[in-house]
PDB file of C-alpha atoms in Angstrom:
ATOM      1  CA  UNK A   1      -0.810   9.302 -20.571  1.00  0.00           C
ATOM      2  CA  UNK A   2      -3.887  10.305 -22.755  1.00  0.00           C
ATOM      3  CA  UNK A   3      -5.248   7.360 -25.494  1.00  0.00           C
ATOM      4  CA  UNK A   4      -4.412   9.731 -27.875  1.00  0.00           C
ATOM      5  CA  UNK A   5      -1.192   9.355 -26.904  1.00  0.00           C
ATOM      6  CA  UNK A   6      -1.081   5.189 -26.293  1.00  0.00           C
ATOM      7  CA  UNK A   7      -2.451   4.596 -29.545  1.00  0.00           C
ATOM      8  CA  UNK A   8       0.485   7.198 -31.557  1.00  0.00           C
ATOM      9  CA  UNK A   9       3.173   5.413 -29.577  1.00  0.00           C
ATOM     10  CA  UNK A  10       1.426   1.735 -30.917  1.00  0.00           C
ATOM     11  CA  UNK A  11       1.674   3.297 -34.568  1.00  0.00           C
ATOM     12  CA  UNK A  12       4.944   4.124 -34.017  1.00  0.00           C
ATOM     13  CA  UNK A  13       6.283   1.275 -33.077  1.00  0.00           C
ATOM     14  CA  UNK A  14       4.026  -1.296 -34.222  1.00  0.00           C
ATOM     15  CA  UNK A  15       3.813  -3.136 -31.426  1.00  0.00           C
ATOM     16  CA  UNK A  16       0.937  -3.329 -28.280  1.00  0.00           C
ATOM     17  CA  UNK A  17       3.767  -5.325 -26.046  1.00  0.00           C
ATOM     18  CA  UNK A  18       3.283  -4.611 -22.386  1.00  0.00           C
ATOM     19  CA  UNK A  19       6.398  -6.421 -20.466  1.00  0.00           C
ATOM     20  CA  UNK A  20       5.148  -7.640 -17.054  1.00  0.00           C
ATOM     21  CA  UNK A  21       8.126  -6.942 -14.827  1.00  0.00           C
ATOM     22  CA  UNK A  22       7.624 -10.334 -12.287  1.00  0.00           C
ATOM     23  CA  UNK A  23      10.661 -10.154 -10.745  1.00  0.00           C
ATOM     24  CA  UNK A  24      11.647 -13.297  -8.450  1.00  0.00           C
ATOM     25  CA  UNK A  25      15.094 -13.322  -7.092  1.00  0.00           C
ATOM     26  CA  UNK A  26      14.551 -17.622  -7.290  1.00  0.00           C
ATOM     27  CA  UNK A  27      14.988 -17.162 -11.186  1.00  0.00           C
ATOM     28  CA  UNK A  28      17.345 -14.278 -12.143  1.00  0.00           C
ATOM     29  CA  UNK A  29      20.767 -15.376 -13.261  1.00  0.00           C
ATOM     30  CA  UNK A  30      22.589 -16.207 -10.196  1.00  0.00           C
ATOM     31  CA  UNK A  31      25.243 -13.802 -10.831  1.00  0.00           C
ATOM     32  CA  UNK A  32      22.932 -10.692 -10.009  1.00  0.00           C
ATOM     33  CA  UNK A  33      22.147 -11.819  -6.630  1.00  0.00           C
ATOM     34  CA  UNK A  34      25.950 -10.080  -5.471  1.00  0.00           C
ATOM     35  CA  UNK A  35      24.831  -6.540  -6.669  1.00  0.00           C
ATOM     36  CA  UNK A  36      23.314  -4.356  -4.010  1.00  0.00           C
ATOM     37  CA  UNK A  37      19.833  -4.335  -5.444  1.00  0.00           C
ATOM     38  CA  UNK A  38      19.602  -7.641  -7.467  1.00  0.00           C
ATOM     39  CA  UNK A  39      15.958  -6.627  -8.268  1.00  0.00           C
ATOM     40  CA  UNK A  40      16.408  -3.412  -9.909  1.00  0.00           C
ATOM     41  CA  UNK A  41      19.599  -4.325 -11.661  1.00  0.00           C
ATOM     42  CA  UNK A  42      17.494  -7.162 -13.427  1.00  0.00           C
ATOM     43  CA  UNK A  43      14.850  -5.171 -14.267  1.00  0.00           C
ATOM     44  CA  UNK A  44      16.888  -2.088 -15.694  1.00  0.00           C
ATOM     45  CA  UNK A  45      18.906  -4.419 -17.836  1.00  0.00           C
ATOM     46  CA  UNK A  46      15.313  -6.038 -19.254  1.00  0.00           C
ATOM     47  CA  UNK A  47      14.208  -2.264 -19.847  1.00  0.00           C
ATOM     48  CA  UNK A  48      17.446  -1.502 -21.951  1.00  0.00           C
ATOM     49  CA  UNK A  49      16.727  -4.282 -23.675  1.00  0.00           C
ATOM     50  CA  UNK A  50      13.032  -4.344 -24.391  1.00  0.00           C
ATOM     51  CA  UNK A  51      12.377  -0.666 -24.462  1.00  0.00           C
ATOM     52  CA  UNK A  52      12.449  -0.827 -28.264  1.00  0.00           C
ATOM     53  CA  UNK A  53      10.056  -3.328 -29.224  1.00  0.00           C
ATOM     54  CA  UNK A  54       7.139  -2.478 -26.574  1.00  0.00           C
ATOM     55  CA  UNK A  55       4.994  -0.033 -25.523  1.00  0.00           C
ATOM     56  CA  UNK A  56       4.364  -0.652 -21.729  1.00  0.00           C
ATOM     57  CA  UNK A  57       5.827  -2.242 -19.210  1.00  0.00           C
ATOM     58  CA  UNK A  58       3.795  -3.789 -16.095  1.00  0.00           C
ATOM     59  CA  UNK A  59       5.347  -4.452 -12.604  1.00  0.00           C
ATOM     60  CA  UNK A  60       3.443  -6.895  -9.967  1.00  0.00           C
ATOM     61  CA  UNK A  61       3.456  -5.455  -6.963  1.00  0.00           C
ATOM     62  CA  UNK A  62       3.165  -9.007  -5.303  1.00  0.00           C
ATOM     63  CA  UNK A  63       6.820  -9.811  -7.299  1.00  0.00           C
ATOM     64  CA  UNK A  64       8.199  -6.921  -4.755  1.00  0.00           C
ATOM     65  CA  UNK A  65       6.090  -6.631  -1.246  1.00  0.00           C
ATOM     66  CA  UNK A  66       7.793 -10.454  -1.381  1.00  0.00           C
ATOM     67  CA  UNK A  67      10.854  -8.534  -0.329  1.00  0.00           C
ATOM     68  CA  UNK A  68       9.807  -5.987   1.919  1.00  0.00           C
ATOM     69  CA  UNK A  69      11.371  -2.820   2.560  1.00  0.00           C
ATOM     70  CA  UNK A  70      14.380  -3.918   0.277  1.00  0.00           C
ATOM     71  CA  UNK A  71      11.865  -5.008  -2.450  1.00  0.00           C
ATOM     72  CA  UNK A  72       9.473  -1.923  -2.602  1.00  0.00           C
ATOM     73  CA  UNK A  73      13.010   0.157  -2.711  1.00  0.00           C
ATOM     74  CA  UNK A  74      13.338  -2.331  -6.093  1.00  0.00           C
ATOM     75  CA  UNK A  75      10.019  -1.298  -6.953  1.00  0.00           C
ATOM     76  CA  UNK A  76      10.173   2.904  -6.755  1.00  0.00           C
ATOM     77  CA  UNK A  77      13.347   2.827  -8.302  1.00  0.00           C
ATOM     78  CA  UNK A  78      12.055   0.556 -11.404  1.00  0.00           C
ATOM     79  CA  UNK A  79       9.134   3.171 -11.593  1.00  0.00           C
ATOM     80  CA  UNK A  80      11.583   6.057 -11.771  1.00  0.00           C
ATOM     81  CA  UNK A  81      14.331   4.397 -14.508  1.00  0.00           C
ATOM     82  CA  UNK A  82      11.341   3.881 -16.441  1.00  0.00           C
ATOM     83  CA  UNK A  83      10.125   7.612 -15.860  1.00  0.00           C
ATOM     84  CA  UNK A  84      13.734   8.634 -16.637  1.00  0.00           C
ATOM     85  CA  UNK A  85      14.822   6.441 -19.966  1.00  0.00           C
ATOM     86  CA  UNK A  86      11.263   5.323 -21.316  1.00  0.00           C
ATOM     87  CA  UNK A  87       9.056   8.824 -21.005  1.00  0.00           C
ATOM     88  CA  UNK A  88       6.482   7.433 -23.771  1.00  0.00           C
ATOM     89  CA  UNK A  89       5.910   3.786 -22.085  1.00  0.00           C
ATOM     90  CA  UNK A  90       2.652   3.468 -20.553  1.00  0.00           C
ATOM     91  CA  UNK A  91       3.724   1.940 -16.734  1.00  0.00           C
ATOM     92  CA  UNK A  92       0.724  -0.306 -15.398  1.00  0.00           C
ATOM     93  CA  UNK A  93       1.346  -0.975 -11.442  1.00  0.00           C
ATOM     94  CA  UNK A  94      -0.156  -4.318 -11.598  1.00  0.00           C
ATOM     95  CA  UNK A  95      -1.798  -4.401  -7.567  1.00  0.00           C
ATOM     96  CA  UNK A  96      -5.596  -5.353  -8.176  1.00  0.00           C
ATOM     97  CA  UNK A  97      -6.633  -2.911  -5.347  1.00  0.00           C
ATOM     98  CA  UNK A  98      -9.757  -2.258  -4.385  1.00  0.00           C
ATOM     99  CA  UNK A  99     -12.111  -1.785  -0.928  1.00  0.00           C
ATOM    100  CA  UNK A 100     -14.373   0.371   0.728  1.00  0.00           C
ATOM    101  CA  UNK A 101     -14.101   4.185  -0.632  1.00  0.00           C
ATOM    102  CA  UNK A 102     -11.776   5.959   1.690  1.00  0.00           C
ATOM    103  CA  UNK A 103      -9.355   2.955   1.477  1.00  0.00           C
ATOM    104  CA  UNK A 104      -9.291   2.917  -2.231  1.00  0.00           C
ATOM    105  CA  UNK A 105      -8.544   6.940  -2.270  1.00  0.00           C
ATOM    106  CA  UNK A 106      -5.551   6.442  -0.040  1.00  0.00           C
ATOM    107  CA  UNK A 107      -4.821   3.352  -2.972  1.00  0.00           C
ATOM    108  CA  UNK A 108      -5.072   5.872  -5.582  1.00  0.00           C
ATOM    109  CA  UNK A 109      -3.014   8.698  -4.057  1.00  0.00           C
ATOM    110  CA  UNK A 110      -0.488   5.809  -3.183  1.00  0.00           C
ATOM    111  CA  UNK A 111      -0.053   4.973  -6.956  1.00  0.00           C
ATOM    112  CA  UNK A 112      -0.972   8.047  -8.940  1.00  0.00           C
ATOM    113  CA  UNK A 113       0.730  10.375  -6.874  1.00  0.00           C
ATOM    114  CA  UNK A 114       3.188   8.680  -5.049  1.00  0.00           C
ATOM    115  CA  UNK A 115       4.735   6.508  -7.807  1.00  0.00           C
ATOM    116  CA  UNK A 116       2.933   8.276 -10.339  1.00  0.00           C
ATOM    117  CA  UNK A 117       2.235   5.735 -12.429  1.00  0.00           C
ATOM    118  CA  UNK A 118      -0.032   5.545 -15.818  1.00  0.00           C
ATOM    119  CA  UNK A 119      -2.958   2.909 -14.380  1.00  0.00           C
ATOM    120  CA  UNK A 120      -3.382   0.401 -11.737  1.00  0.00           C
ATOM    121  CA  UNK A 121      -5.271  -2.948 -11.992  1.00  0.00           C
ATOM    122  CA  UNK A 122      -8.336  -2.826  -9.738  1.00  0.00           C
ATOM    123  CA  UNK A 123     -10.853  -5.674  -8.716  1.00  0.00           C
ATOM    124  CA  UNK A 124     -14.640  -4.480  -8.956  1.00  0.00           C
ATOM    125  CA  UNK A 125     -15.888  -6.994  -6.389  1.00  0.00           C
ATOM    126  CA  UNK A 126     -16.947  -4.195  -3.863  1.00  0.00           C
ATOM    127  CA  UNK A 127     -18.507  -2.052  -6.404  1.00  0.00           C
ATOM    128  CA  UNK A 128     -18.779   1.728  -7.292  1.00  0.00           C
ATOM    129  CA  UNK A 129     -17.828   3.365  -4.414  1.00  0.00           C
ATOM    130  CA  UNK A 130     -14.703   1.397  -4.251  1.00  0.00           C
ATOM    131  CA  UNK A 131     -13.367   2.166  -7.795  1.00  0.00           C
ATOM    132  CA  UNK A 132     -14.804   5.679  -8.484  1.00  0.00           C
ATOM    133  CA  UNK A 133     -12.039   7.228  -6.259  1.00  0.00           C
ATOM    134  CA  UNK A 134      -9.066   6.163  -9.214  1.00  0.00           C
ATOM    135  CA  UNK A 135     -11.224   7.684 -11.664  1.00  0.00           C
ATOM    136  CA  UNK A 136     -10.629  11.028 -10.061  1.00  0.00           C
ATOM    137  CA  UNK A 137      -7.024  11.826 -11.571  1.00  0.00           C
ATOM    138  CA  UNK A 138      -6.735  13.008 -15.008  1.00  0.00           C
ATOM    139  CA  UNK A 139      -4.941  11.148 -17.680  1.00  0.00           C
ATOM    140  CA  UNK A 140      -4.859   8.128 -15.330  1.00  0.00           C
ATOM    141  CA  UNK A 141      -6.786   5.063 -15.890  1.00  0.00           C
ATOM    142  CA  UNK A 142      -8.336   1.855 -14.170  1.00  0.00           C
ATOM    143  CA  UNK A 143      -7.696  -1.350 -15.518  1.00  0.00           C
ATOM    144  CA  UNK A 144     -10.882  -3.453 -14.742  1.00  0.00           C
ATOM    145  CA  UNK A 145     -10.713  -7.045 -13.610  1.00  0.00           C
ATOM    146  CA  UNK A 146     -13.306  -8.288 -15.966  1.00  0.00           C
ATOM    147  CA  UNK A 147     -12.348 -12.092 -17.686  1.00  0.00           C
ATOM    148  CA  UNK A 148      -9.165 -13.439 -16.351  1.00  0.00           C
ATOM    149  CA  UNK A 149      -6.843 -16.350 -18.138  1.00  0.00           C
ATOM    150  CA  UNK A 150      -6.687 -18.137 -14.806  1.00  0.00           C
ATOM    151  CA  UNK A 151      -8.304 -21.687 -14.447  1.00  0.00           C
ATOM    152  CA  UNK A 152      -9.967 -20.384 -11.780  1.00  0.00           C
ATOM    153  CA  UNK A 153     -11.911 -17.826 -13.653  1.00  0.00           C
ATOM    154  CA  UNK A 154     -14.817 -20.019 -14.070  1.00  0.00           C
ATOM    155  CA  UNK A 155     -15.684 -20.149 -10.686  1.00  0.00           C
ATOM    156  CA  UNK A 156     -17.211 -17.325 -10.573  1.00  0.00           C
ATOM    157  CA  UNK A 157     -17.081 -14.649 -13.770  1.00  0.00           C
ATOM    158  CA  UNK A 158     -19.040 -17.273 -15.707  1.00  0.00           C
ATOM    159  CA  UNK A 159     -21.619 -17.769 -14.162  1.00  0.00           C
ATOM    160  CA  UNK A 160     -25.209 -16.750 -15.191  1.00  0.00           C
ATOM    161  CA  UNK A 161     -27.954 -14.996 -13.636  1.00  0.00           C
ATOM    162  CA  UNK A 162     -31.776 -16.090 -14.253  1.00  0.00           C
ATOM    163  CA  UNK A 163     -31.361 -14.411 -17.397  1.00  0.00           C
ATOM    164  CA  UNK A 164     -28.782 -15.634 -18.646  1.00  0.00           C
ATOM    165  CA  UNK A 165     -25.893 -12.840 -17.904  1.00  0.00           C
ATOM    166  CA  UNK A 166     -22.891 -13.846 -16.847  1.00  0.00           C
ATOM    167  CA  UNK A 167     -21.037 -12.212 -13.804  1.00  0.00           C
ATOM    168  CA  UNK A 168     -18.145 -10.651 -16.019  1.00  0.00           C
ATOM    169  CA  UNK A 169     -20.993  -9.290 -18.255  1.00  0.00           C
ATOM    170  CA  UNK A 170     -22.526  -8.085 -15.147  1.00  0.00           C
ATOM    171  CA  UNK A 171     -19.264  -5.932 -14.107  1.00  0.00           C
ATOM    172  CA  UNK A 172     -18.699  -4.459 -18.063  1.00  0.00           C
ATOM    173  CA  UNK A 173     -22.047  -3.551 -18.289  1.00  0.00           C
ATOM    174  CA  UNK A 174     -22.218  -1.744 -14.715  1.00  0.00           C
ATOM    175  CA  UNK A 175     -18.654  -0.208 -14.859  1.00  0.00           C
ATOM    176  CA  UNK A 176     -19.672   1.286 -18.173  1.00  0.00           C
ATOM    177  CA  UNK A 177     -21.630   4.306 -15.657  1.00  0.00           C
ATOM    178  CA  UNK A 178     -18.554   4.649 -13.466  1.00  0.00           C
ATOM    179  CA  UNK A 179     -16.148   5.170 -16.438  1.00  0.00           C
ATOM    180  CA  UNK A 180     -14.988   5.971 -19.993  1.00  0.00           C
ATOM    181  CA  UNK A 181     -12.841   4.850 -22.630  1.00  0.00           C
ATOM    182  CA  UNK A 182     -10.270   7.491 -22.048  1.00  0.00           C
ATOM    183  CA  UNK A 183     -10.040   6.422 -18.379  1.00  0.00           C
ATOM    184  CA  UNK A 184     -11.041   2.639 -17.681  1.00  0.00           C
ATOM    185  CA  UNK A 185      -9.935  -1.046 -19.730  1.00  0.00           C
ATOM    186  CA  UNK A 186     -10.357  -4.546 -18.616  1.00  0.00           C
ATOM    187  CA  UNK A 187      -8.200  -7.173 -17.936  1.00  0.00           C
ATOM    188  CA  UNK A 188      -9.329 -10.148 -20.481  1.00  0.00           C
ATOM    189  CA  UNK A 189      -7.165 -13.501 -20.617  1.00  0.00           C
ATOM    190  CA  UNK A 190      -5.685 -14.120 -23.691  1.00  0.00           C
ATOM    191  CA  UNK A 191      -6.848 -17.644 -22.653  1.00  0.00           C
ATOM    192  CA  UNK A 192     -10.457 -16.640 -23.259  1.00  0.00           C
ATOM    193  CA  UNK A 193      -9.957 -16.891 -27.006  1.00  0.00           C
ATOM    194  CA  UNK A 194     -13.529 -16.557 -28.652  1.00  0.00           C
ATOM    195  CA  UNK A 195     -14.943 -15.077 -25.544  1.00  0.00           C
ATOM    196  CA  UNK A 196     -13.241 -11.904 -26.638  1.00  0.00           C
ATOM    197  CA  UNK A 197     -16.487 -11.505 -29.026  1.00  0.00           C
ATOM    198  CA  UNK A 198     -19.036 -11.445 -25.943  1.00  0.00           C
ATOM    199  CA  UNK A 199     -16.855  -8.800 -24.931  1.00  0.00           C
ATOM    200  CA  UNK A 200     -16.337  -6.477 -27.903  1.00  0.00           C
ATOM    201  CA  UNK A 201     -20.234  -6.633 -27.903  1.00  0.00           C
ATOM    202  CA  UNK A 202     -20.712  -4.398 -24.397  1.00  0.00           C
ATOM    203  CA  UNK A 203     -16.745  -2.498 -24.660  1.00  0.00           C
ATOM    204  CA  UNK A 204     -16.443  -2.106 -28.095  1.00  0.00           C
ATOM    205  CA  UNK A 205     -13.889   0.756 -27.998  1.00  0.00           C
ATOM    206  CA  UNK A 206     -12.237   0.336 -24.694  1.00  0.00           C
ATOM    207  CA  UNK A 207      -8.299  -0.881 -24.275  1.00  0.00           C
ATOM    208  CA  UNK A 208      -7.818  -4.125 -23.229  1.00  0.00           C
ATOM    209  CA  UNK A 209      -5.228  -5.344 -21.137  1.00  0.00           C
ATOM    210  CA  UNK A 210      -4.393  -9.086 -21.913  1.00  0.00           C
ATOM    211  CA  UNK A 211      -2.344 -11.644 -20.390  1.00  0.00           C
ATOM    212  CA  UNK A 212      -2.040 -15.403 -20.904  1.00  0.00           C
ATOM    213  CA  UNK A 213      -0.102 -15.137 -23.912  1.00  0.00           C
ATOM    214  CA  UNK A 214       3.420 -16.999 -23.881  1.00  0.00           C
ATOM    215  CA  UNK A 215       4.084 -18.971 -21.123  1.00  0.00           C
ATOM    216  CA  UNK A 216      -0.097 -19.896 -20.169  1.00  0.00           C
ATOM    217  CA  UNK A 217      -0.926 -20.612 -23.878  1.00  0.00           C
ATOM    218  CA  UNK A 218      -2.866 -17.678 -25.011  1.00  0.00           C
ATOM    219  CA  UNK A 219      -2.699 -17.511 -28.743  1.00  0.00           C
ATOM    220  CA  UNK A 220      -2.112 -13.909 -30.091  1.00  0.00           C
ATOM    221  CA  UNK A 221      -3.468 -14.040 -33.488  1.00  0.00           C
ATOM    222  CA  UNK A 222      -7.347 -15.397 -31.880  1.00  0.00           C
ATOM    223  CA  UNK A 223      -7.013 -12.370 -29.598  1.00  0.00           C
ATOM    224  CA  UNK A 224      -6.310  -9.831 -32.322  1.00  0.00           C
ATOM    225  CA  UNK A 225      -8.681 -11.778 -34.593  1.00  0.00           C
ATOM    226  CA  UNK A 226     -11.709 -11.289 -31.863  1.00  0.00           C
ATOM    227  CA  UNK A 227     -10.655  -8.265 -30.097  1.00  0.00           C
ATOM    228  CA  UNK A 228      -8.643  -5.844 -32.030  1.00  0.00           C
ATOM    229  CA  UNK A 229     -10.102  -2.674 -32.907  1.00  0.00           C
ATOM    230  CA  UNK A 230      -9.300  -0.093 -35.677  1.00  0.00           C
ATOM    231  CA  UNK A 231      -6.800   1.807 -33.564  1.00  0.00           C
ATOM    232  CA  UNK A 232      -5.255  -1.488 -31.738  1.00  0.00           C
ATOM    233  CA  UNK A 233      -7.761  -1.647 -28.315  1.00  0.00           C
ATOM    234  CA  UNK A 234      -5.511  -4.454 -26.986  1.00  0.00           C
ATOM    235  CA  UNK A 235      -1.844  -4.148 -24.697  1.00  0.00           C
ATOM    236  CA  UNK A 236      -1.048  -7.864 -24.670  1.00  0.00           C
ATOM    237  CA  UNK A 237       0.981  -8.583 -21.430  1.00  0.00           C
ATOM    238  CA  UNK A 238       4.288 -11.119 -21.692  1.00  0.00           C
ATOM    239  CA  UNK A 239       6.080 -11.637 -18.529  1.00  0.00           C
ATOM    240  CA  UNK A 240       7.970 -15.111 -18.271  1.00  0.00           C
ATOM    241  CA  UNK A 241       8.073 -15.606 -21.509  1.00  0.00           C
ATOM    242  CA  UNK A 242      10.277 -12.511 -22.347  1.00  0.00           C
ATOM    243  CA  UNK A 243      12.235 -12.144 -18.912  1.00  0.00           C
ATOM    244  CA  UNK A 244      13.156 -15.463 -18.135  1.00  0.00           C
ATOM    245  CA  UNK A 245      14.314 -16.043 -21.788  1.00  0.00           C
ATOM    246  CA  UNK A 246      17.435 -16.745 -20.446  1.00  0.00           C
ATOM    247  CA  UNK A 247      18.999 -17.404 -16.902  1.00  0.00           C
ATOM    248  CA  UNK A 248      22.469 -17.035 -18.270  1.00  0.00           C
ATOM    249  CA  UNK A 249      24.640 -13.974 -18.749  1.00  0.00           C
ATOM    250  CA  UNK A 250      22.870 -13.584 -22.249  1.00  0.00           C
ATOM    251  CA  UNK A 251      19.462 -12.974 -19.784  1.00  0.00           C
ATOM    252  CA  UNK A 252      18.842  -9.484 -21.446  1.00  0.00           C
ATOM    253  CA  UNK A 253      20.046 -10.046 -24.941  1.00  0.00           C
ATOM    254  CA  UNK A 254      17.376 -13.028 -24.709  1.00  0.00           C
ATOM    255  CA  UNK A 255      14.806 -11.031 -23.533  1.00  0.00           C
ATOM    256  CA  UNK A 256      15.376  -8.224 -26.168  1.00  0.00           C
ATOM    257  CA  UNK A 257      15.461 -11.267 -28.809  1.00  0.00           C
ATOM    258  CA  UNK A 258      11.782 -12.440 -26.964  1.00  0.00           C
ATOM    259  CA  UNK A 259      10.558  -9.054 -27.532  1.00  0.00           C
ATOM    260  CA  UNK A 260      11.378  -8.473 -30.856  1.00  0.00           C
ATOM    261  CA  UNK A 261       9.605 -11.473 -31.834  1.00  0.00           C
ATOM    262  CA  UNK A 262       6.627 -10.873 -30.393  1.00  0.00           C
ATOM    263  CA  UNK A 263       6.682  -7.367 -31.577  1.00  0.00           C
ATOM    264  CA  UNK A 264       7.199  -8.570 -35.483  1.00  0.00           C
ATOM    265  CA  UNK A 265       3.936 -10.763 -34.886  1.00  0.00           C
ATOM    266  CA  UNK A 266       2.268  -7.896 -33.861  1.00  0.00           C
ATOM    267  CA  UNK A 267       3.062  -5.420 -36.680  1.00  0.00           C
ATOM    268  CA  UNK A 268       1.437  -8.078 -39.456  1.00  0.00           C
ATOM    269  CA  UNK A 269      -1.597  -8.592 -36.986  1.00  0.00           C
ATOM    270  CA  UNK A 270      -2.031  -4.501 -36.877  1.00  0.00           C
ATOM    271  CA  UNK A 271      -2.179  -4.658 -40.311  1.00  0.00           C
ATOM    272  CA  UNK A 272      -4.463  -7.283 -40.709  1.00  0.00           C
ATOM    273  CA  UNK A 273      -6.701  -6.368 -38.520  1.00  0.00           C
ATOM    274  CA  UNK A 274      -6.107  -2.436 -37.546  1.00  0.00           C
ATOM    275  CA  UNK A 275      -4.854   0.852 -38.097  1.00  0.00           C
ATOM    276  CA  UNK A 276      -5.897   0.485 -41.754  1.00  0.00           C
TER     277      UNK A 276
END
């Protein structure tokens, strides 16, 4: 998928929802766990139900290689109901790959033509030569670890050189040579709130993929108030908060309801702040 094409299914529908498909077996309604593939059952049923009010849906990879063999099975199939029943949803394999250049290439055929999937979360802590092979495949893109909603964050994307730059200043500014806005976005915590101005300084254009908000407190209007651009720039991630709605027989109807919500907040905060 093209950004000329993300951004005309965000217009559409009003909404930047990406659903993060975290699927634990520990927290689906109980009743699933007798079906043959408890996984993909769940997940289908939140994809019925969701499909309307988002505009990409994000799988964790960790959420299946739990499972092994039965849980990757979860995993392709997931990939190809969504290829099958939601042809305009952007699909984000969320894996945070990266290593030395020959490794990443065998990632990157892996995801892009294996599962064939839209993007792929990648970490930039090895550098150019480890990212550079994902930017290869056209009408794919790399989504950039850059400022991440965990606690942990601090420890070492904030820090500051001699002069002052911080380290996830450091990897915008470099990754800016490696690739485009019609190929690479960041991951920025909805967490970050403010901080979303220090970014829209060095990536004013690019997509930005943002979790945090729901279930780890992110608040949606700062992040569209800071980081939104004229055509949108932001697919804001929910994962517990939408599929774990519900544990009861109501799970997907719950979800949908989750969905909707957030995707009614959205459409006033495009018009505030976008697509005028």
């Amino acid at each position: 998928m093209n950004r000329q094409e993300l951004v005309k299914q965000i217009k559409e529908k009003n909404s930047f929802l990406c659903v993060g498909l975290d699927t634990d077996l520990k927290k689906v309604p109980q009743h699933l766990l007798s079906e043959e593939n408890p996984i993909f059952c769940f997940n289908k049923a939140i994809i019925d139900a969701t499909a309307p009010y988002c505009v990409a849906y994000k799988p964790n990879l960790a959420f299946y290689e739990a499972y092994g063999l039965e849980g990757m099975k979860a995993f392709e199939q997931t990939i190809s109901y969504l290829k099958s029943s939601c042809p305009n949803h952007f699909i984000i394999a969320d894996a945070k790959r990266g290593d030395i250049g020959n490794t990443s290439a065998m990632y990157a055929r892996t995801f892009f033509e294996a599962y064939n999937v839209d993007s792929l979360t990648v970490a930039p802590y090895m550098g150019e030569d480890s990212v550079t092979p994902f930017l290869s495949y056209k009408n794919k893109w790399v989504i950039l670890l850059a400022l991440t909603s965990n606690k942990g964050s601090a420890d070492f994307q904030l820090m500051a050189d001699a002069q002052g730059e911080r380290l996830f200043e450091k990897v915008l500014k470099t990754s800016l040579q490696w690739g485009n806005e019609e190929n690479m976005m960041y991951v920025v915590g909805a967490t970050q709130g403010r901080m979303f101005e220090d970014i829209r300084r060095l990536v004013p254009n690019h997509f930005l993929l943002v979790p945090g908000v729901g279930a780890q407190g992110g608040s949606l209007e700062e992040v569209c108030r800071y980081g939104m651009t004229l055509d949108c720039g932001l697919l804001v991630n929910s994962s517990r908060g939408i599929i774990y709605a519900s544990n009861g027989p109501d799970y997907a109807q719950a979800a949908a309801q989750a969905a909707h919500t957030l995707q009614q907040q959205m459409a006033a905060l495009l018009k505030e702040y976008a697509l005028r």
